[in-house]
Coordinates of C-alpha atoms in Angstrom, one line a residue:
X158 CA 0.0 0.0 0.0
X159 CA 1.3 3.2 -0.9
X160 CA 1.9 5.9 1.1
X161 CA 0.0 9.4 1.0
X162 CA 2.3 12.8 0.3
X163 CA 3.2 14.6 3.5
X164 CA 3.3 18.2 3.9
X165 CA 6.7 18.9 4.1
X166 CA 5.8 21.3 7.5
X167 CA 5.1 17.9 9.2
X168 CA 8.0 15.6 8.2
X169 CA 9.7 15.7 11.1
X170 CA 13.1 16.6 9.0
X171 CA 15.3 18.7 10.7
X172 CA 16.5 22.0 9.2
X173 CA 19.8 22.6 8.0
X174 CA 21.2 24.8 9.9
X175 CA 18.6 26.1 12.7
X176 CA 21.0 29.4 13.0
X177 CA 20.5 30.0 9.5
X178 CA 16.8 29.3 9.8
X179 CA 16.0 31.4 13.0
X180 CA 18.0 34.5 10.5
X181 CA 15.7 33.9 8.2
X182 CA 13.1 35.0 10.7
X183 CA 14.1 37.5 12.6
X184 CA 17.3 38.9 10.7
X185 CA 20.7 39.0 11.8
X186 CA 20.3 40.5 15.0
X187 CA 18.1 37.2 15.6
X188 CA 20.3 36.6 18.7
X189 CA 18.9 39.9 20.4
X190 CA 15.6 39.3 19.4
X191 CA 15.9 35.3 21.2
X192 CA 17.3 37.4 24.2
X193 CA 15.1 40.0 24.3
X194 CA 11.7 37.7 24.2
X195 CA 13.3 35.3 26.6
X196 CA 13.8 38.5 28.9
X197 CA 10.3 39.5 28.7
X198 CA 8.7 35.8 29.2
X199 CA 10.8 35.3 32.5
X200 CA 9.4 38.7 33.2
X201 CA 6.1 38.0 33.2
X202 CA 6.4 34.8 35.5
X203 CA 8.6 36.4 38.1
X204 CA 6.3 39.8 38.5
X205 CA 3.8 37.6 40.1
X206 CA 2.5 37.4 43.4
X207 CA 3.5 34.4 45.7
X208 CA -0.2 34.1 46.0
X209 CA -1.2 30.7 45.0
X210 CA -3.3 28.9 47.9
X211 CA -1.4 25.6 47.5
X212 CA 2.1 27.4 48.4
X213 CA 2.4 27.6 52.1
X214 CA 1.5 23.8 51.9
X215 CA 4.4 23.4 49.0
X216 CA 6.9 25.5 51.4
X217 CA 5.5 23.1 54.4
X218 CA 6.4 19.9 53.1
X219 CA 9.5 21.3 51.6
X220 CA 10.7 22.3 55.0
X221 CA 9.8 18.7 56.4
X222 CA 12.1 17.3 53.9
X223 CA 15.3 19.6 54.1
X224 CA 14.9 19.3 57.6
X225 CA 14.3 15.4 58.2
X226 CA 16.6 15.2 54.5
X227 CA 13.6 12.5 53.7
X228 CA 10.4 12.0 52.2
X229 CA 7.4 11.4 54.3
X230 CA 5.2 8.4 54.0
X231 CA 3.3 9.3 57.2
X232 CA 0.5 12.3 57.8
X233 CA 3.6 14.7 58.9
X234 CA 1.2 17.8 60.6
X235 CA -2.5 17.0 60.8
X236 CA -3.9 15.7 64.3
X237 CA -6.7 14.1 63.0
X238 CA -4.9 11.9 60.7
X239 CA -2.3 10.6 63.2
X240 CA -0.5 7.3 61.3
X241 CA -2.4 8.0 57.7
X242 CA -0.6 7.9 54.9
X243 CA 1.2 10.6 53.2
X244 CA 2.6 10.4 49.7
X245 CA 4.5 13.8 48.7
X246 CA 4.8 13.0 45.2
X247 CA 5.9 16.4 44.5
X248 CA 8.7 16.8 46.7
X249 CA 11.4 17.7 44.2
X250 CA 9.9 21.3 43.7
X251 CA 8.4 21.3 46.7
X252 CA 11.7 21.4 47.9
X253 CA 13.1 23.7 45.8
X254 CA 11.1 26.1 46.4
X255 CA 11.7 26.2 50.6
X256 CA 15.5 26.1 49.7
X257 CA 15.4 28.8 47.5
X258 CA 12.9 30.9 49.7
X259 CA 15.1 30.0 53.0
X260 CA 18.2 30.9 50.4
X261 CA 17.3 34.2 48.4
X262 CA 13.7 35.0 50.0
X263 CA 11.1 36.1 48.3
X264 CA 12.7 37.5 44.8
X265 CA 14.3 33.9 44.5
X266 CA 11.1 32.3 44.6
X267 CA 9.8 34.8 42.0
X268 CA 13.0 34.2 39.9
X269 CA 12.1 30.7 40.0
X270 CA 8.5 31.6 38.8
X271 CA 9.9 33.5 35.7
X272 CA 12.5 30.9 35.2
X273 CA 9.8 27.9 34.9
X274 CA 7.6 30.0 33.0
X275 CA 10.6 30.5 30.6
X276 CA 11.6 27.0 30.5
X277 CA 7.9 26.1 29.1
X278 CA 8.7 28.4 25.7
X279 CA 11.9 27.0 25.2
X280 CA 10.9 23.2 25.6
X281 CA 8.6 24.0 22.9
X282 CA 11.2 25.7 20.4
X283 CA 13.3 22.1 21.2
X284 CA 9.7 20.3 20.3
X285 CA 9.6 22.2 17.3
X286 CA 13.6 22.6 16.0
X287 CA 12.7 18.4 16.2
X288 CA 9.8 18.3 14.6
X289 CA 11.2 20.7 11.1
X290 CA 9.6 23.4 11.7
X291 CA 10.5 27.3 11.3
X292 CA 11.6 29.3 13.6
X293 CA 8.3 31.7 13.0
X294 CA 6.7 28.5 13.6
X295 CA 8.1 27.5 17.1
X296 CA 7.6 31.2 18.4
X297 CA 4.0 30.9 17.5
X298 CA 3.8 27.3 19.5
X299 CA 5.4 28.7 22.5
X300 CA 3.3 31.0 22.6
X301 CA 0.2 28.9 22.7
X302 CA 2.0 27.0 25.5
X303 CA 2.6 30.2 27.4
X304 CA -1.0 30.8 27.6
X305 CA -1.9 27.2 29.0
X306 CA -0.1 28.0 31.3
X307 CA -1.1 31.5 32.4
X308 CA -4.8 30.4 32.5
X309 CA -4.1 26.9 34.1
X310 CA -1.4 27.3 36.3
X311 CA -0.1 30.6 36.3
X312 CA 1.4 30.8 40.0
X313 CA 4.4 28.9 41.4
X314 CA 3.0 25.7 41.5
X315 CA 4.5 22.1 40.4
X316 CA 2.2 21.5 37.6
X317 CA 4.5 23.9 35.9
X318 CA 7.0 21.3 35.2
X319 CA 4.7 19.3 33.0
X320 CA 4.6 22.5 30.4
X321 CA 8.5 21.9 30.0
X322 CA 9.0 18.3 30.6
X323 CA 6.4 16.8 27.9
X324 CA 6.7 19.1 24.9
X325 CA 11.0 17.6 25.4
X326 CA 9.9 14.1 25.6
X327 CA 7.5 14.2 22.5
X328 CA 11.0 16.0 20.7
X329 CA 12.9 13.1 22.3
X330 CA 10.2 10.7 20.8
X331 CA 10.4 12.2 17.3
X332 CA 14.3 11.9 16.9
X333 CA 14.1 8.7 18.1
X334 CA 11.2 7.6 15.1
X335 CA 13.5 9.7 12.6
X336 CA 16.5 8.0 13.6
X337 CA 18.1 10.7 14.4
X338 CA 20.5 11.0 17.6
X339 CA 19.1 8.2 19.6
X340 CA 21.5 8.5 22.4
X341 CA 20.7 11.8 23.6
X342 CA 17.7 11.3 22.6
X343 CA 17.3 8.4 25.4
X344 CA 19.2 10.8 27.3
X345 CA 16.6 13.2 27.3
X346 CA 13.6 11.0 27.5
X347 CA 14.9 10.2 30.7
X348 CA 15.6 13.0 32.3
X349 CA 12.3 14.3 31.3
X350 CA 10.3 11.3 32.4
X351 CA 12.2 11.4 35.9
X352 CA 11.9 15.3 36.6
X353 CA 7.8 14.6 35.9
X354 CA 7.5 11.3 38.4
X355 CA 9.0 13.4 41.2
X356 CA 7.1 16.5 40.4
X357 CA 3.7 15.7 39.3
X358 CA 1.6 12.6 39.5
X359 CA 0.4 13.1 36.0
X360 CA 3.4 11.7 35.2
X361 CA 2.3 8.7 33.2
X362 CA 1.7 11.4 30.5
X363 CA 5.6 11.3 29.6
X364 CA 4.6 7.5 27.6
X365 CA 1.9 9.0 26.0
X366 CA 4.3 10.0 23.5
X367 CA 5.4 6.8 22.6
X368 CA 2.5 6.0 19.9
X369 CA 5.2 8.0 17.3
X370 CA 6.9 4.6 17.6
X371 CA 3.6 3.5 16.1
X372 CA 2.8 6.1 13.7
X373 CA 6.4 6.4 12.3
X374 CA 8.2 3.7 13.8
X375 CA 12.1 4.0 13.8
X376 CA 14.3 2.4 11.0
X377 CA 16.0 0.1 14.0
X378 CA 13.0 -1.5 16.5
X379 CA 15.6 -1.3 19.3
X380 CA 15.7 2.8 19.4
X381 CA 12.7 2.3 20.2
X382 CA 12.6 -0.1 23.4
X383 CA 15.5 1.8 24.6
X384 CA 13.0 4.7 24.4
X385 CA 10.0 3.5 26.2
X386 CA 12.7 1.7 28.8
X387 CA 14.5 5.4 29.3
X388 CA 10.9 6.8 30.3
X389 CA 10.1 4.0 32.5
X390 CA 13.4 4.0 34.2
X391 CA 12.8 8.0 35.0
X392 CA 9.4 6.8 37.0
X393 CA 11.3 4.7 39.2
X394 CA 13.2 7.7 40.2
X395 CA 11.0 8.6 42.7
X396 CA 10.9 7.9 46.4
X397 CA 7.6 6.1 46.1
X398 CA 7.8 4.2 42.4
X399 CA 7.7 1.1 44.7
X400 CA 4.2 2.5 45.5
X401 CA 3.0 4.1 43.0
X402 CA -0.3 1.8 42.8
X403 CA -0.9 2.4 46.4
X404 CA -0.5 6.5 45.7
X405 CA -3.0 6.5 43.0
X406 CA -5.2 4.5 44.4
X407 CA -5.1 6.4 47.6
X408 CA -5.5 9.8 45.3
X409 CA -8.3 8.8 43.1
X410 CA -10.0 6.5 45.0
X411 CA -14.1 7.8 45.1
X412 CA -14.6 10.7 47.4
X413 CA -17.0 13.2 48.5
X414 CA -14.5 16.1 46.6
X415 CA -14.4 14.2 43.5
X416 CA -17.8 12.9 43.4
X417 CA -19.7 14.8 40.4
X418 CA -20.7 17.3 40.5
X419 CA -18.1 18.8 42.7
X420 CA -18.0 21.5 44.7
X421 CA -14.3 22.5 43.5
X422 CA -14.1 24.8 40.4
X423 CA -11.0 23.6 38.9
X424 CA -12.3 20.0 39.0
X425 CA -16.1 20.2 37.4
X426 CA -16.8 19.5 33.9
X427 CA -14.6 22.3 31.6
X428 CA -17.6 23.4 29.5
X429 CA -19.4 24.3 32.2
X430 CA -16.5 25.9 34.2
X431 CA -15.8 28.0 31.3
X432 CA -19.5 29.6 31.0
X433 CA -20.1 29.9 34.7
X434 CA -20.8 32.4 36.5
X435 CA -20.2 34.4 32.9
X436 CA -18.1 33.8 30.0
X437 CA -13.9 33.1 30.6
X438 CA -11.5 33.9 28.0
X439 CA -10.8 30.2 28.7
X440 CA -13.5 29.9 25.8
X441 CA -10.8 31.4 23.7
X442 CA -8.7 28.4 24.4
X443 CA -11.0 25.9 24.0
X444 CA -12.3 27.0 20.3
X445 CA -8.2 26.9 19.5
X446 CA -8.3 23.3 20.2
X447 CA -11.2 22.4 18.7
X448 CA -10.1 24.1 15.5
X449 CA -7.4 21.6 15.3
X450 CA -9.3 18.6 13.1
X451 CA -10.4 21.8 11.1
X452 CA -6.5 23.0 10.3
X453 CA -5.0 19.8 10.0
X454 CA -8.7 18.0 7.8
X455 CA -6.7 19.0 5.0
X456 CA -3.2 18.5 5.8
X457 CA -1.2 15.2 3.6
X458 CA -0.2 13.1 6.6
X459 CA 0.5 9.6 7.3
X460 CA -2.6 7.2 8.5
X461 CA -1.5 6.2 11.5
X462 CA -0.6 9.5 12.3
X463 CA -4.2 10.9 11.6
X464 CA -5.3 8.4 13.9
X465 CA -2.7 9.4 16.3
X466 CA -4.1 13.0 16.3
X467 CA -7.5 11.9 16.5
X468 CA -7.3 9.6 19.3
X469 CA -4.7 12.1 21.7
X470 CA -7.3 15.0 20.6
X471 CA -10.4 13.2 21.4
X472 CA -9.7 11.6 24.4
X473 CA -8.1 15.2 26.0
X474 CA -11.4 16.3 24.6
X475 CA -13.2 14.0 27.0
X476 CA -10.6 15.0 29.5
X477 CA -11.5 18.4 29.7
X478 CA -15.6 17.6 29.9
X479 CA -14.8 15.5 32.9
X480 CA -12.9 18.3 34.7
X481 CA -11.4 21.9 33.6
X482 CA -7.9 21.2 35.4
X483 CA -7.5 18.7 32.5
X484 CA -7.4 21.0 29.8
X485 CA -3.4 21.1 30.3
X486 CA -3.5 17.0 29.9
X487 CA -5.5 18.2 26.4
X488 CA -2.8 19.9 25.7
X489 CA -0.1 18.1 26.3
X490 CA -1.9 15.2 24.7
X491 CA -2.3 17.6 21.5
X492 CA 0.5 19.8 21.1
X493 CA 2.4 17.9 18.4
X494 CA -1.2 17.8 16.5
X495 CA -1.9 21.8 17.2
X496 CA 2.1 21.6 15.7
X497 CA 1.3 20.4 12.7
X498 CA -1.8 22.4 12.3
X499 CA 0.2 25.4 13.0
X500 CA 2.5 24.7 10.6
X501 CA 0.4 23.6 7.9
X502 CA -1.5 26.6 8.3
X503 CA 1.2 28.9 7.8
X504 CA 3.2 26.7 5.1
X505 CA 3.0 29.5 2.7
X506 CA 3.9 32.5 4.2
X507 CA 7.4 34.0 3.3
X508 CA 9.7 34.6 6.2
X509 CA 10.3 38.1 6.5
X510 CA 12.5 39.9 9.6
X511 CA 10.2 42.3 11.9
X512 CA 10.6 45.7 10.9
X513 CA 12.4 48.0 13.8
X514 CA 9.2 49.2 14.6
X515 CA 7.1 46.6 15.3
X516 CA 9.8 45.3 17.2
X517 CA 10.1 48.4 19.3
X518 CA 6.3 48.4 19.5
X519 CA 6.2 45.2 21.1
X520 CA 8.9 45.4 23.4
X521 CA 7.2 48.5 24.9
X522 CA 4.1 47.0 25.0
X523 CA 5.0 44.3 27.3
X524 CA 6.9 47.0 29.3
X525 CA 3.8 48.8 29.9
X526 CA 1.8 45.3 30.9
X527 CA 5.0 44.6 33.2
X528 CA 5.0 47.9 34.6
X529 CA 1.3 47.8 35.5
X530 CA 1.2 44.2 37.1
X531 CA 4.1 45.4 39.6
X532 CA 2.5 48.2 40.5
X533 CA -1.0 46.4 41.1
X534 CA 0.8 43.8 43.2
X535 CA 2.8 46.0 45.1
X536 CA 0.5 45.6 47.9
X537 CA 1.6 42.1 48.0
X538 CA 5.2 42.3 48.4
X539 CA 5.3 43.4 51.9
X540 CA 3.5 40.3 52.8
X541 CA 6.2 38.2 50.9
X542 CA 7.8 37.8 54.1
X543 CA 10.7 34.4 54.4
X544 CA 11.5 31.5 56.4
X545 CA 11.4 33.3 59.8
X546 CA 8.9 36.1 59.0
X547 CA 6.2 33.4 57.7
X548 CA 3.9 35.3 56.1
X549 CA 2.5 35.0 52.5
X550 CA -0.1 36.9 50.3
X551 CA -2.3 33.3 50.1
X552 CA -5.3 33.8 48.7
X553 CA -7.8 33.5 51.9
X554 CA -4.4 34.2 54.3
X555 CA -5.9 37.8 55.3
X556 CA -8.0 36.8 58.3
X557 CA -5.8 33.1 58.9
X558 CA -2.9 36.2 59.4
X559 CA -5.4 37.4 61.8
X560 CA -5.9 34.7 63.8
X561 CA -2.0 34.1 63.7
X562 CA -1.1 37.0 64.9
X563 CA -4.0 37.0 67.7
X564 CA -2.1 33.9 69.0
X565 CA 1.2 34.8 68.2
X566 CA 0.7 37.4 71.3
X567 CA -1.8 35.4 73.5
X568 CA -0.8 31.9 73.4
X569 CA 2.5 30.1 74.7
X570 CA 5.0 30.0 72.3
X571 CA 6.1 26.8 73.5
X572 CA 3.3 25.3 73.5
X573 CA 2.1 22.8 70.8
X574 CA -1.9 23.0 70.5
X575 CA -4.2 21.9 67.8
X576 CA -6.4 23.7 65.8
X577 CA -10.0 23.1 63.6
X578 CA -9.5 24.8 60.5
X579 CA -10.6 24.7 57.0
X580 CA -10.1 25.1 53.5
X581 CA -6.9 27.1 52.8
X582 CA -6.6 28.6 56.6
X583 CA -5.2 24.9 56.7
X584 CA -2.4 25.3 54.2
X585 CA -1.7 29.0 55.0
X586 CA -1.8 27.8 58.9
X587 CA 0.8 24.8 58.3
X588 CA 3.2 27.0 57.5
X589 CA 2.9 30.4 59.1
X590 CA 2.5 28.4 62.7
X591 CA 4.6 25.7 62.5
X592 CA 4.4 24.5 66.2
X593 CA 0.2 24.1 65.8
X594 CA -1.0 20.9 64.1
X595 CA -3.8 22.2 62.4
X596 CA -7.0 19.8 60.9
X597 CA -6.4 20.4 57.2
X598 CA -9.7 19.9 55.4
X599 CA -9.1 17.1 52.1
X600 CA -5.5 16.2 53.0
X601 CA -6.2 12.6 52.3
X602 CA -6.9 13.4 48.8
X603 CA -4.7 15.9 47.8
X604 CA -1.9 15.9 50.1
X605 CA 0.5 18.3 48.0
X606 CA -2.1 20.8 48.5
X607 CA -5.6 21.9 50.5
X608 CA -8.6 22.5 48.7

């Protein structure tokens, strides 16, 4: 059976040159351009606030684990789970993040904000440069992932690492189907895989990938064992990947919480989150992705890898209906697809440097949205306080600070007592008073966070 013409925007061939290609692009002064946009993405992830309500329970556990210089498998701070289990599958940034705040403070943890946000454009330029597309191409990708990941995760928060880690292992994927580098290709596919497993439990994501063995498989059938067995091997990296069955069955087991319909925004069905209480510009998102059998109904691909883009883009689909928060596994699922789409789309445009003055136009323009956010969130930074002065701008930490405070000068500073809290005064609470065991509401569920 023969096989169909490809659109050369999809094969998968790598430029020659990439230097040459990102010229073509931007110009000579391509470099300063690279710079200058990387500048202004890290920007925009370190200007905000340390405000997430998950935080103080991230700084928490990553204080439990400098300090005891282990991982906990036992309920480390709740009273009324004494002996439960406790699974902190995402101590590697947990950890990070108390170093670097017990380090450099507060600016470090926003440095690391920018920094992560930054490292989820340039995984996709890698996706891209191994994919064959242009460098016009890439920009526009990273882009796409840049807004993911300022509607679904924006703050400092671990799922962060999935935007960087995945788009690298579907590039590691698609060098090793092309033959092309299969070493550090393994290489990568397993530093990937094992930065994901002790970051994120989504981390069975990082095979997904491995259908491109399928859809284009590899000239030598051992590339790609070595491949799936490099992802695998990165699992068992973790503390617990001799327990991983017990963790997800002890996360996802059926629960009040997760019981439909739930009472939790983030986790009830995305078509309805996104029209409720009014329209979000999340429906902006959502009509990108479903343009993606539209921009690619008419591209020249292979079969199986129709069926590939199909199946990954159906199933996020279904994903996303169950609960918004999956919209980043549709996605991840569908970025190579929403690749090809993009670059079938714009297969016929000529390459062009920016004139000076759009260039100049857009740099000020982000300036001016910089400039704005800092000044809105200036309130904030006083409450940005460090590892001794415990206080953070935690979304519901106003009157939790109150009460802290109230019993910061009342109580006995020695003393050790227990408190009934809920919702987020539990995270917040965990942290700012670490000598009170508080009651934190849904730890058994979600124990790298409090609903």
């Amino acid at each position: 059976m023969s096989v169909p013409s490809r659109d050369p925007s999809t094969s998968g061939d790598a430029p020659d040159g990439w230097r040459d290609a990102w010229a073509k692009s931007f110009g000579e002064r391509w470099v300063v351009d690279a710079l200058v946009m990387s500048l202004v993405v890290f920007l925009f992830g370190a200007i905000r606030p340390l405000s997430d309500p998950d935080l103080p329970m991230h700084l928490a556990i990553g204080e439990w684990i400098a300090q005891h210089r282990a991982v906990p498998f036992v309920e480390p701070f709740a009273w009324t789970k004494p002996g439960a289990p406790y699974y902190a599958y995402s101590w590697l940034p947990q950890t990070l993040f108390y170093v670097v705040f017990d380090v450099f403070g507060h600016l470090g943890l926003r440095a690391v904000q920018g920094l992560l946000v930054l490292g989820s454009a340039l995984s996709v330029v890698v996706l891209s440069h191994a994919a064959g597309w242009r460098a016009s191409q890439s920009v526009i990708l990273a882009g796409f992932n840049l807004i993911v990941a300022a509607f679904f995760v924006a703050l400092l928060r671990p799922q962060s690492v999935l935007l960087i880690t995945l788009p690298l292992v579907w590039a590691g994927f698609l060098r090793i189907s092309d033959g092309r580098r299969a070493v550090s290709a393994a290489l990568m596919l397993f530093v990937a895989s094992a930065l994901t497993a002790n970051s994120h439990l989504f981390f069975p994501l990082t095979l997904a990938p491995a259908v491109l063995l399928w859809a284009r498989p590899p000239e030598r059938a051992r590339h790609g064992a070595i491949a799936v067995a490099s992802v695998l091997a990165g699992w068992m990296t973790s503390p617990y990947s001799l327990q991983w069955l017990r963790v997800f069955r002890y996360n996802f087991a059926p629960n009040i919480l997760l019981r439909p319909p739930s009472a939790i925004t983030e986790l009830q069905p995305g078509f309805v989150t996104m029209l409720h209480p009014s329209p979000t510009p999340m429906i902006a998102l959502v009509v990108l992705m479903l343009a993606i059998p539209w921009a690619l109904s008419r591209a020249p691909m292979r079969g199986r890898e129709r069926l590939m883009a199909a199946v990954y883009w159906g199933g996020g689909l279904i994903l996303f209906g169950y609960a918004a928060r999956l919209f980043v596994a549709w996605w991840l699922l569908a970025i190579l697809p929403a690749g090809w789409a993009v670059a079938h789309l714009t297969r016929d445009t000529e390459e062009a440097a920016p004139r000076a003055r759009f260039r100049v136009l857009g740099l000020v323009a982000c300036l001016v949205i910089v400039a704005t956010e800092l000044t809105k969130s200036r309130a904030l930074w006083a409450m940005e306080g460090s590892t001794v002065r415990r206080t953070l701008p935690t979304v519901g930490a106003p009157p939790a600070e109150r009460l802290a405070t109230w019993l910061a000068e009342h109580a006995n500073p020695v003393a050790r007592p227990k408190l009934m809290t809920s919702f987020t005064f539990g995270s917040y609470l965990t942290w700012r008073m670490p000598n009170y065991s508080s009651s934190v509401d849904s730890r058994g569920i979600f124990p790298d966070s409090v609903i």
